[in-house]
Amino acid sequence: MKSGTIALIGRPNVGKSTLVNSLIGQKVAITSPKPQTTRFPIQALYKDERGQIIFTDLPGIFKKAKDTLSKKINRQTINDLEGEFDAVLYIVDPTRKRDFEESRVLGIVRKLQMPKILVFNKMETEDAEYLPQYKFLEDEFDTFFYVSAKKKKHLKPLLDKLFEIMSEGEQTPEEEYVYPAINLDSKTFVSELIREKVFLRTRQELPYTTTVVIDELKERRDGTLYIKARILTTDPTYKKMLIGTGGRSIKIIGMMARKEIELARNKKVYLDLQVEVDKHWMQTLS
Ligand SMILES: Nc1nc2c(ncn2[C@@H]2O[C@H](COP(=O)(O)OP(=O)(O)OP(=O)(O)O)[C@@H](O)[C@H]2O)c(=O)[nH]1
Ligand SMILES: [Mg+2]
């Protein structure tokens, strides 16, 4: 049986997490239309009759890392790329202009000493108007694919190629991948789902001031799942915005998150969600 590890690299918002979810066939990584959604590597296991692939969805690499958290993420991601991977998928998004940020990512990719596969994503859209700016990359990479992560188009040839370059190896035992992503425990996965709803429901800088902490997650005797969670933000003004007039905003975030957790866990969920100011959560993040 084949076995291998693949890292996904690209600037923010190109669709790395969406692609991992589509390859795996279920949601392992949160996604949003906002850049810098992913904050730490998510490892997801794909299995079929040919063997297994562990995909590592990395945070997007970006140009100006201003705050403590962004700096930490950028540094860590570049560091993570020095790890052992059988290949990297370099994802580009032809709906957006090639820019300085993209050149930076390309510079990092060029230095990597492993097989590299170029993936043009979002190719189902009519907005891939900047494709000519990326075309030259086809000469630089031995292998490239045009896909749509969102519409799950042309993913099979990509998977075929990955198995082709992979060697025989040990398979991960079944008990080690009960969660959708193999490096996430229940609490982390739930906190990510809540964070995704914050990203979807808030605007401008607000989502970047937040993180989600799970204080309690337990199954009650009646079979329901009880979750106590806090959204932390850095400023009282942001707290107010997160709660919204009459608590409307937090109510919607909570409801969206609860629905998705119920779907993922196939259980009725009671979600107790609060907002709290913690000026220093970014600094204390490991
Ligand atoms: N039209 C279209 N949109 C896509 C496709 N793949 C991803 N998207 C959208 O692009 C946006 C970003 O997707 P993500 O998967 O969160 O991107 P990412 O590269 O993981 O972003 P970071 O985690 O911030 O680095 C979301 O709104 C997705 O729905 C695609 O194939 N076609
Ligand atoms: Mg992502």
PDB file of N, CA and C in Angstrom, residues 30-92:
ATOM      1  N   ILE A  30     -11.535  24.789   8.412  1.00  0.00           N
ATOM      2  CA  ILE A  30     -12.517  25.847   8.197  1.00  0.00           C
ATOM      3  C   ILE A  30     -12.068  26.716   7.014  1.00  0.00           C
ATOM      4  N   THR A  31     -13.044  27.327   6.356  1.00  0.00           N
ATOM      5  CA  THR A  31     -12.747  28.165   5.190  1.00  0.00           C
ATOM      6  C   THR A  31     -13.578  29.439   5.283  1.00  0.00           C
ATOM      7  N   SER A  32     -13.122  30.498   4.638  1.00  0.00           N
ATOM      8  CA  SER A  32     -13.931  31.713   4.573  1.00  0.00           C
ATOM      9  C   SER A  32     -13.414  32.600   3.450  1.00  0.00           C
ATOM     10  N   PRO A  33     -14.248  33.546   3.005  1.00  0.00           N
ATOM     11  CA  PRO A  33     -13.791  34.456   1.945  1.00  0.00           C
ATOM     12  C   PRO A  33     -12.716  35.417   2.423  1.00  0.00           C
ATOM     13  N   LYS A  34     -12.385  35.399   3.700  1.00  0.00           N
ATOM     14  CA  LYS A  34     -11.373  36.326   4.209  1.00  0.00           C
ATOM     15  C   LYS A  34     -10.004  35.668   4.239  1.00  0.00           C
ATOM     16  N   PRO A  35      -8.952  36.465   3.924  1.00  0.00           N
ATOM     17  CA  PRO A  35      -7.601  35.899   4.019  1.00  0.00           C
ATOM     18  C   PRO A  35      -7.231  35.580   5.465  1.00  0.00           C
ATOM     19  N   GLN A  36      -6.227  34.763   5.637  1.00  0.00           N
ATOM     20  CA  GLN A  36      -5.715  34.396   6.969  1.00  0.00           C
ATOM     21  C   GLN A  36      -6.760  33.710   7.848  1.00  0.00           C
ATOM     22  N   THR A  37      -7.498  32.817   7.259  1.00  0.00           N
ATOM     23  CA  THR A  37      -8.488  32.047   8.018  1.00  0.00           C
ATOM     24  C   THR A  37      -7.791  30.936   8.803  1.00  0.00           C
ATOM     25  N   THR A  38      -6.955  30.167   8.123  1.00  0.00           N
ATOM     26  CA  THR A  38      -6.240  29.064   8.776  1.00  0.00           C
ATOM     27  C   THR A  38      -5.100  29.623   9.614  1.00  0.00           C
ATOM     28  N   ARG A  39      -4.994  29.165  10.858  1.00  0.00           N
ATOM     29  CA  ARG A  39      -3.962  29.705  11.746  1.00  0.00           C
ATOM     30  C   ARG A  39      -2.922  28.698  12.184  1.00  0.00           C
ATOM     31  N   PHE A  40      -3.204  27.424  11.942  1.00  0.00           N
ATOM     32  CA  PHE A  40      -2.200  26.404  12.278  1.00  0.00           C
ATOM     33  C   PHE A  40      -2.386  25.227  11.319  1.00  0.00           C
ATOM     34  N   PRO A  41      -1.376  24.390  11.158  1.00  0.00           N
ATOM     35  CA  PRO A  41      -1.499  23.292  10.185  1.00  0.00           C
ATOM     36  C   PRO A  41      -2.595  22.298  10.591  1.00  0.00           C
ATOM     37  N   ILE A  42      -3.383  21.894   9.626  1.00  0.00           N
ATOM     38  CA  ILE A  42      -4.407  20.879   9.859  1.00  0.00           C
ATOM     39  C   ILE A  42      -3.979  19.640   9.065  1.00  0.00           C
ATOM     40  N   GLN A  43      -3.894  18.534   9.730  1.00  0.00           N
ATOM     41  CA  GLN A  43      -3.504  17.308   9.024  1.00  0.00           C
ATOM     42  C   GLN A  43      -4.720  16.434   8.810  1.00  0.00           C
ATOM     43  N   ALA A  44      -4.928  16.048   7.573  1.00  0.00           N
ATOM     44  CA  ALA A  44      -6.104  15.244   7.252  1.00  0.00           C
ATOM     45  C   ALA A  44      -5.690  14.002   6.478  1.00  0.00           C
ATOM     46  N   LEU A  45      -6.301  12.911   6.826  1.00  0.00           N
ATOM     47  CA  LEU A  45      -5.927  11.631   6.228  1.00  0.00           C
ATOM     48  C   LEU A  45      -6.894  11.223   5.128  1.00  0.00           C
ATOM     49  N   TYR A  46      -6.336  10.935   3.961  1.00  0.00           N
ATOM     50  CA  TYR A  46      -7.129  10.413   2.852  1.00  0.00           C
ATOM     51  C   TYR A  46      -6.774   8.951   2.652  1.00  0.00           C
ATOM     52  N   LYS A  47      -7.791   8.124   2.458  1.00  0.00           N
ATOM     53  CA  LYS A  47      -7.526   6.693   2.281  1.00  0.00           C
ATOM     54  C   LYS A  47      -8.358   6.151   1.136  1.00  0.00           C
ATOM     55  N   ASP A  48      -7.755   5.318   0.298  1.00  0.00           N
ATOM     56  CA  ASP A  48      -8.556   4.515  -0.628  1.00  0.00           C
ATOM     57  C   ASP A  48      -7.818   3.205  -0.890  1.00  0.00           C
ATOM     58  N   GLU A  49      -8.237   2.471  -1.896  1.00  0.00           N
ATOM     59  CA  GLU A  49      -7.671   1.124  -2.085  1.00  0.00           C
ATOM     60  C   GLU A  49      -6.180   1.164  -2.443  1.00  0.00           C
ATOM     61  N   ARG A  50      -5.686   2.328  -2.831  1.00  0.00           N
ATOM     62  CA  ARG A  50      -4.264   2.425  -3.196  1.00  0.00           C
ATOM     63  C   ARG A  50      -3.370   2.682  -1.991  1.00  0.00           C
ATOM     64  N   GLY A  51      -3.957   3.210  -0.909  1.00  0.00           N
ATOM     65  CA  GLY A  51      -3.154   3.525   0.269  1.00  0.00           C
ATOM     66  C   GLY A  51      -3.635   4.795   0.925  1.00  0.00           C
ATOM     67  N   GLN A  52      -2.705   5.548   1.481  1.00  0.00           N
ATOM     68  CA  GLN A  52      -3.127   6.746   2.219  1.00  0.00           C
ATOM     69  C   GLN A  52      -2.249   7.962   1.913  1.00  0.00           C
ATOM     70  N   ILE A  53      -2.857   9.133   2.076  1.00  0.00           N
ATOM     71  CA  ILE A  53      -2.106  10.389   1.952  1.00  0.00           C
ATOM     72  C   ILE A  53      -2.470  11.256   3.155  1.00  0.00           C
ATOM     73  N   ILE A  54      -1.468  11.791   3.824  1.00  0.00           N
ATOM     74  CA  ILE A  54      -1.757  12.777   4.871  1.00  0.00           C
ATOM     75  C   ILE A  54      -1.526  14.167   4.271  1.00  0.00           C
ATOM     76  N   PHE A  55      -2.608  14.917   4.156  1.00  0.00           N
ATOM     77  CA  PHE A  55      -2.513  16.284   3.639  1.00  0.00           C
ATOM     78  C   PHE A  55      -2.304  17.246   4.803  1.00  0.00           C
ATOM     79  N   THR A  56      -1.339  18.142   4.678  1.00  0.00           N
ATOM     80  CA  THR A  56      -1.159  19.184   5.683  1.00  0.00           C
ATOM     81  C   THR A  56      -1.563  20.524   5.077  1.00  0.00           C
ATOM     82  N   ASP A  57      -2.702  21.025   5.564  1.00  0.00           N
ATOM     83  CA  ASP A  57      -3.195  22.336   5.110  1.00  0.00           C
ATOM     84  C   ASP A  57      -2.498  23.406   5.947  1.00  0.00           C
ATOM     85  N   LEU A  58      -1.704  24.227   5.308  1.00  0.00           N
ATOM     86  CA  LEU A  58      -0.944  25.244   6.052  1.00  0.00           C
ATOM     87  C   LEU A  58      -1.624  26.602   5.979  1.00  0.00           C
ATOM     88  N   PRO A  59      -1.368  27.464   6.951  1.00  0.00           N
ATOM     89  CA  PRO A  59      -1.862  28.840   6.828  1.00  0.00           C
ATOM     90  C   PRO A  59      -1.264  29.487   5.576  1.00  0.00           C
ATOM     91  N   GLY A  60      -1.995  30.421   4.973  1.00  0.00           N
ATOM     92  CA  GLY A  60      -1.447  31.135   3.829  1.00  0.00           C
ATOM     93  C   GLY A  60      -0.266  31.994   4.247  1.00  0.00           C
ATOM     94  N   ILE A  61       0.706  32.108   3.344  1.00  0.00           N
ATOM     95  CA  ILE A  61       1.860  32.967   3.639  1.00  0.00           C
ATOM     96  C   ILE A  61       1.544  34.360   3.104  1.00  0.00           C
ATOM     97  N   PHE A  62       1.717  35.382   3.959  1.00  0.00           N
ATOM     98  CA  PHE A  62       1.324  36.718   3.522  1.00  0.00           C
ATOM     99  C   PHE A  62       2.463  37.711   3.653  1.00  0.00           C
ATOM    100  N   LYS A  63       2.225  38.858   3.044  1.00  0.00           N
ATOM    101  CA  LYS A  63       3.334  39.804   2.930  1.00  0.00           C
ATOM    102  C   LYS A  63       3.564  40.602   4.200  1.00  0.00           C
ATOM    103  N   LYS A  64       2.553  41.385   4.607  1.00  0.00           N
ATOM    104  CA  LYS A  64       2.855  42.209   5.760  1.00  0.00           C
ATOM    105  C   LYS A  64       2.276  41.584   7.018  1.00  0.00           C
ATOM    106  N   ALA A  65       3.174  41.029   7.797  1.00  0.00           N
ATOM    107  CA  ALA A  65       2.752  40.466   9.070  1.00  0.00           C
ATOM    108  C   ALA A  65       2.897  41.566  10.106  1.00  0.00           C
ATOM    109  N   LYS A  66       1.768  42.171  10.474  1.00  0.00           N
ATOM    110  CA  LYS A  66       1.840  43.343  11.345  1.00  0.00           C
ATOM    111  C   LYS A  66       1.743  42.979  12.817  1.00  0.00           C
ATOM    112  N   ASP A  67       0.725  42.213  13.162  1.00  0.00           N
ATOM    113  CA  ASP A  67       0.500  41.923  14.577  1.00  0.00           C
ATOM    114  C   ASP A  67       1.282  40.690  15.030  1.00  0.00           C
ATOM    115  N   THR A  68       1.290  40.482  16.329  1.00  0.00           N
ATOM    116  CA  THR A  68       2.036  39.377  16.929  1.00  0.00           C
ATOM    117  C   THR A  68       1.612  38.034  16.349  1.00  0.00           C
ATOM    118  N   LEU A  69       0.299  37.859  16.224  1.00  0.00           N
ATOM    119  CA  LEU A  69      -0.210  36.574  15.764  1.00  0.00           C
ATOM    120  C   LEU A  69       0.228  36.291  14.328  1.00  0.00           C
ATOM    121  N   SER A  70       0.064  37.289  13.450  1.00  0.00           N
ATOM    122  CA  SER A  70       0.440  37.103  12.047  1.00  0.00           C
ATOM    123  C   SER A  70       1.914  36.782  11.901  1.00  0.00           C
ATOM    124  N   LYS A  71       2.722  37.467  12.665  1.00  0.00           N
ATOM    125  CA  LYS A  71       4.169  37.231  12.590  1.00  0.00           C
ATOM    126  C   LYS A  71       4.478  35.799  12.986  1.00  0.00           C
ATOM    127  N   LYS A  72       3.853  35.382  14.077  1.00  0.00           N
ATOM    128  CA  LYS A  72       4.061  34.038  14.585  1.00  0.00           C
ATOM    129  C   LYS A  72       3.648  32.999  13.537  1.00  0.00           C
ATOM    130  N   ILE A  73       2.484  33.223  12.939  1.00  0.00           N
ATOM    131  CA  ILE A  73       1.959  32.255  11.964  1.00  0.00           C
ATOM    132  C   ILE A  73       2.885  32.158  10.753  1.00  0.00           C
ATOM    133  N   ASN A  74       3.297  33.306  10.227  1.00  0.00           N
ATOM    134  CA  ASN A  74       4.179  33.308   9.054  1.00  0.00           C
ATOM    135  C   ASN A  74       5.481  32.568   9.327  1.00  0.00           C
ATOM    136  N   ARG A  75       6.083  32.908  10.443  1.00  0.00           N
ATOM    137  CA  ARG A  75       7.362  32.294  10.818  1.00  0.00           C
ATOM    138  C   ARG A  75       7.201  30.786  10.952  1.00  0.00           C
ATOM    139  N   GLN A  76       6.134  30.397  11.661  1.00  0.00           N
ATOM    140  CA  GLN A  76       5.895  28.982  11.913  1.00  0.00           C
ATOM    141  C   GLN A  76       5.639  28.216  10.611  1.00  0.00           C
ATOM    142  N   THR A  77       4.885  28.832   9.700  1.00  0.00           N
ATOM    143  CA  THR A  77       4.549  28.138   8.453  1.00  0.00           C
ATOM    144  C   THR A  77       5.788  27.893   7.615  1.00  0.00           C
ATOM    145  N   ILE A  78       6.636  28.886   7.531  1.00  0.00           N
ATOM    146  CA  ILE A  78       7.863  28.741   6.744  1.00  0.00           C
ATOM    147  C   ILE A  78       8.740  27.661   7.383  1.00  0.00           C
ATOM    148  N   ASN A  79       8.742  27.649   8.689  1.00  0.00           N
ATOM    149  CA  ASN A  79       9.451  26.623   9.448  1.00  0.00           C
ATOM    150  C   ASN A  79       8.888  25.226   9.192  1.00  0.00           C
ATOM    151  N   ASP A  80       7.567  25.119   9.203  1.00  0.00           N
ATOM    152  CA  ASP A  80       6.901  23.831   8.992  1.00  0.00           C
ATOM    153  C   ASP A  80       7.238  23.241   7.633  1.00  0.00           C
ATOM    154  N   LEU A  81       7.492  24.120   6.664  1.00  0.00           N
ATOM    155  CA  LEU A  81       7.789  23.646   5.312  1.00  0.00           C
ATOM    156  C   LEU A  81       9.137  22.951   5.219  1.00  0.00           C
ATOM    157  N   GLU A  82       9.932  23.143   6.243  1.00  0.00           N
ATOM    158  CA  GLU A  82      11.220  22.440   6.240  1.00  0.00           C
ATOM    159  C   GLU A  82      11.072  21.006   6.725  1.00  0.00           C
ATOM    160  N   GLY A  83       9.863  20.649   7.123  1.00  0.00           N
ATOM    161  CA  GLY A  83       9.593  19.288   7.590  1.00  0.00           C
ATOM    162  C   GLY A  83       9.616  18.293   6.440  1.00  0.00           C
ATOM    163  N   GLU A  84       9.320  17.072   6.781  1.00  0.00           N
ATOM    164  CA  GLU A  84       9.350  15.984   5.807  1.00  0.00           C
ATOM    165  C   GLU A  84       8.033  15.890   5.050  1.00  0.00           C
ATOM    166  N   PHE A  85       8.084  16.185   3.782  1.00  0.00           N
ATOM    167  CA  PHE A  85       6.907  15.952   2.953  1.00  0.00           C
ATOM    168  C   PHE A  85       7.359  15.221   1.688  1.00  0.00           C
ATOM    169  N   ASP A  86       6.489  14.390   1.148  1.00  0.00           N
ATOM    170  CA  ASP A  86       6.845  13.710  -0.103  1.00  0.00           C
ATOM    171  C   ASP A  86       6.679  14.645  -1.289  1.00  0.00           C
ATOM    172  N   ALA A  87       5.803  15.623  -1.124  1.00  0.00           N
ATOM    173  CA  ALA A  87       5.617  16.622  -2.183  1.00  0.00           C
ATOM    174  C   ALA A  87       4.852  17.816  -1.630  1.00  0.00           C
ATOM    175  N   VAL A  88       4.932  18.936  -2.345  1.00  0.00           N
ATOM    176  CA  VAL A  88       4.078  20.079  -1.990  1.00  0.00           C
ATOM    177  C   VAL A  88       3.145  20.401  -3.148  1.00  0.00           C
ATOM    178  N   LEU A  89       1.956  20.868  -2.777  1.00  0.00           N
ATOM    179  CA  LEU A  89       1.036  21.409  -3.765  1.00  0.00           C
ATOM    180  C   LEU A  89       1.116  22.916  -3.626  1.00  0.00           C
ATOM    181  N   TYR A  90       1.512  23.568  -4.709  1.00  0.00           N
ATOM    182  CA  TYR A  90       1.573  25.028  -4.705  1.00  0.00           C
ATOM    183  C   TYR A  90       0.296  25.531  -5.386  1.00  0.00           C
ATOM    184  N   ILE A  91      -0.565  26.164  -4.589  1.00  0.00           N
ATOM    185  CA  ILE A  91      -1.882  26.561  -5.091  1.00  0.00           C
ATOM    186  C   ILE A  91      -1.869  28.036  -5.506  1.00  0.00           C
ATOM    187  N   VAL A  92      -2.333  28.301  -6.724  1.00  0.00           N
ATOM    188  CA  VAL A  92      -2.481  29.696  -7.148  1.00  0.00           C
ATOM    189  C   VAL A  92      -3.937  29.979  -7.518  1.00  0.00           C
TER     190      VAL A  92
END
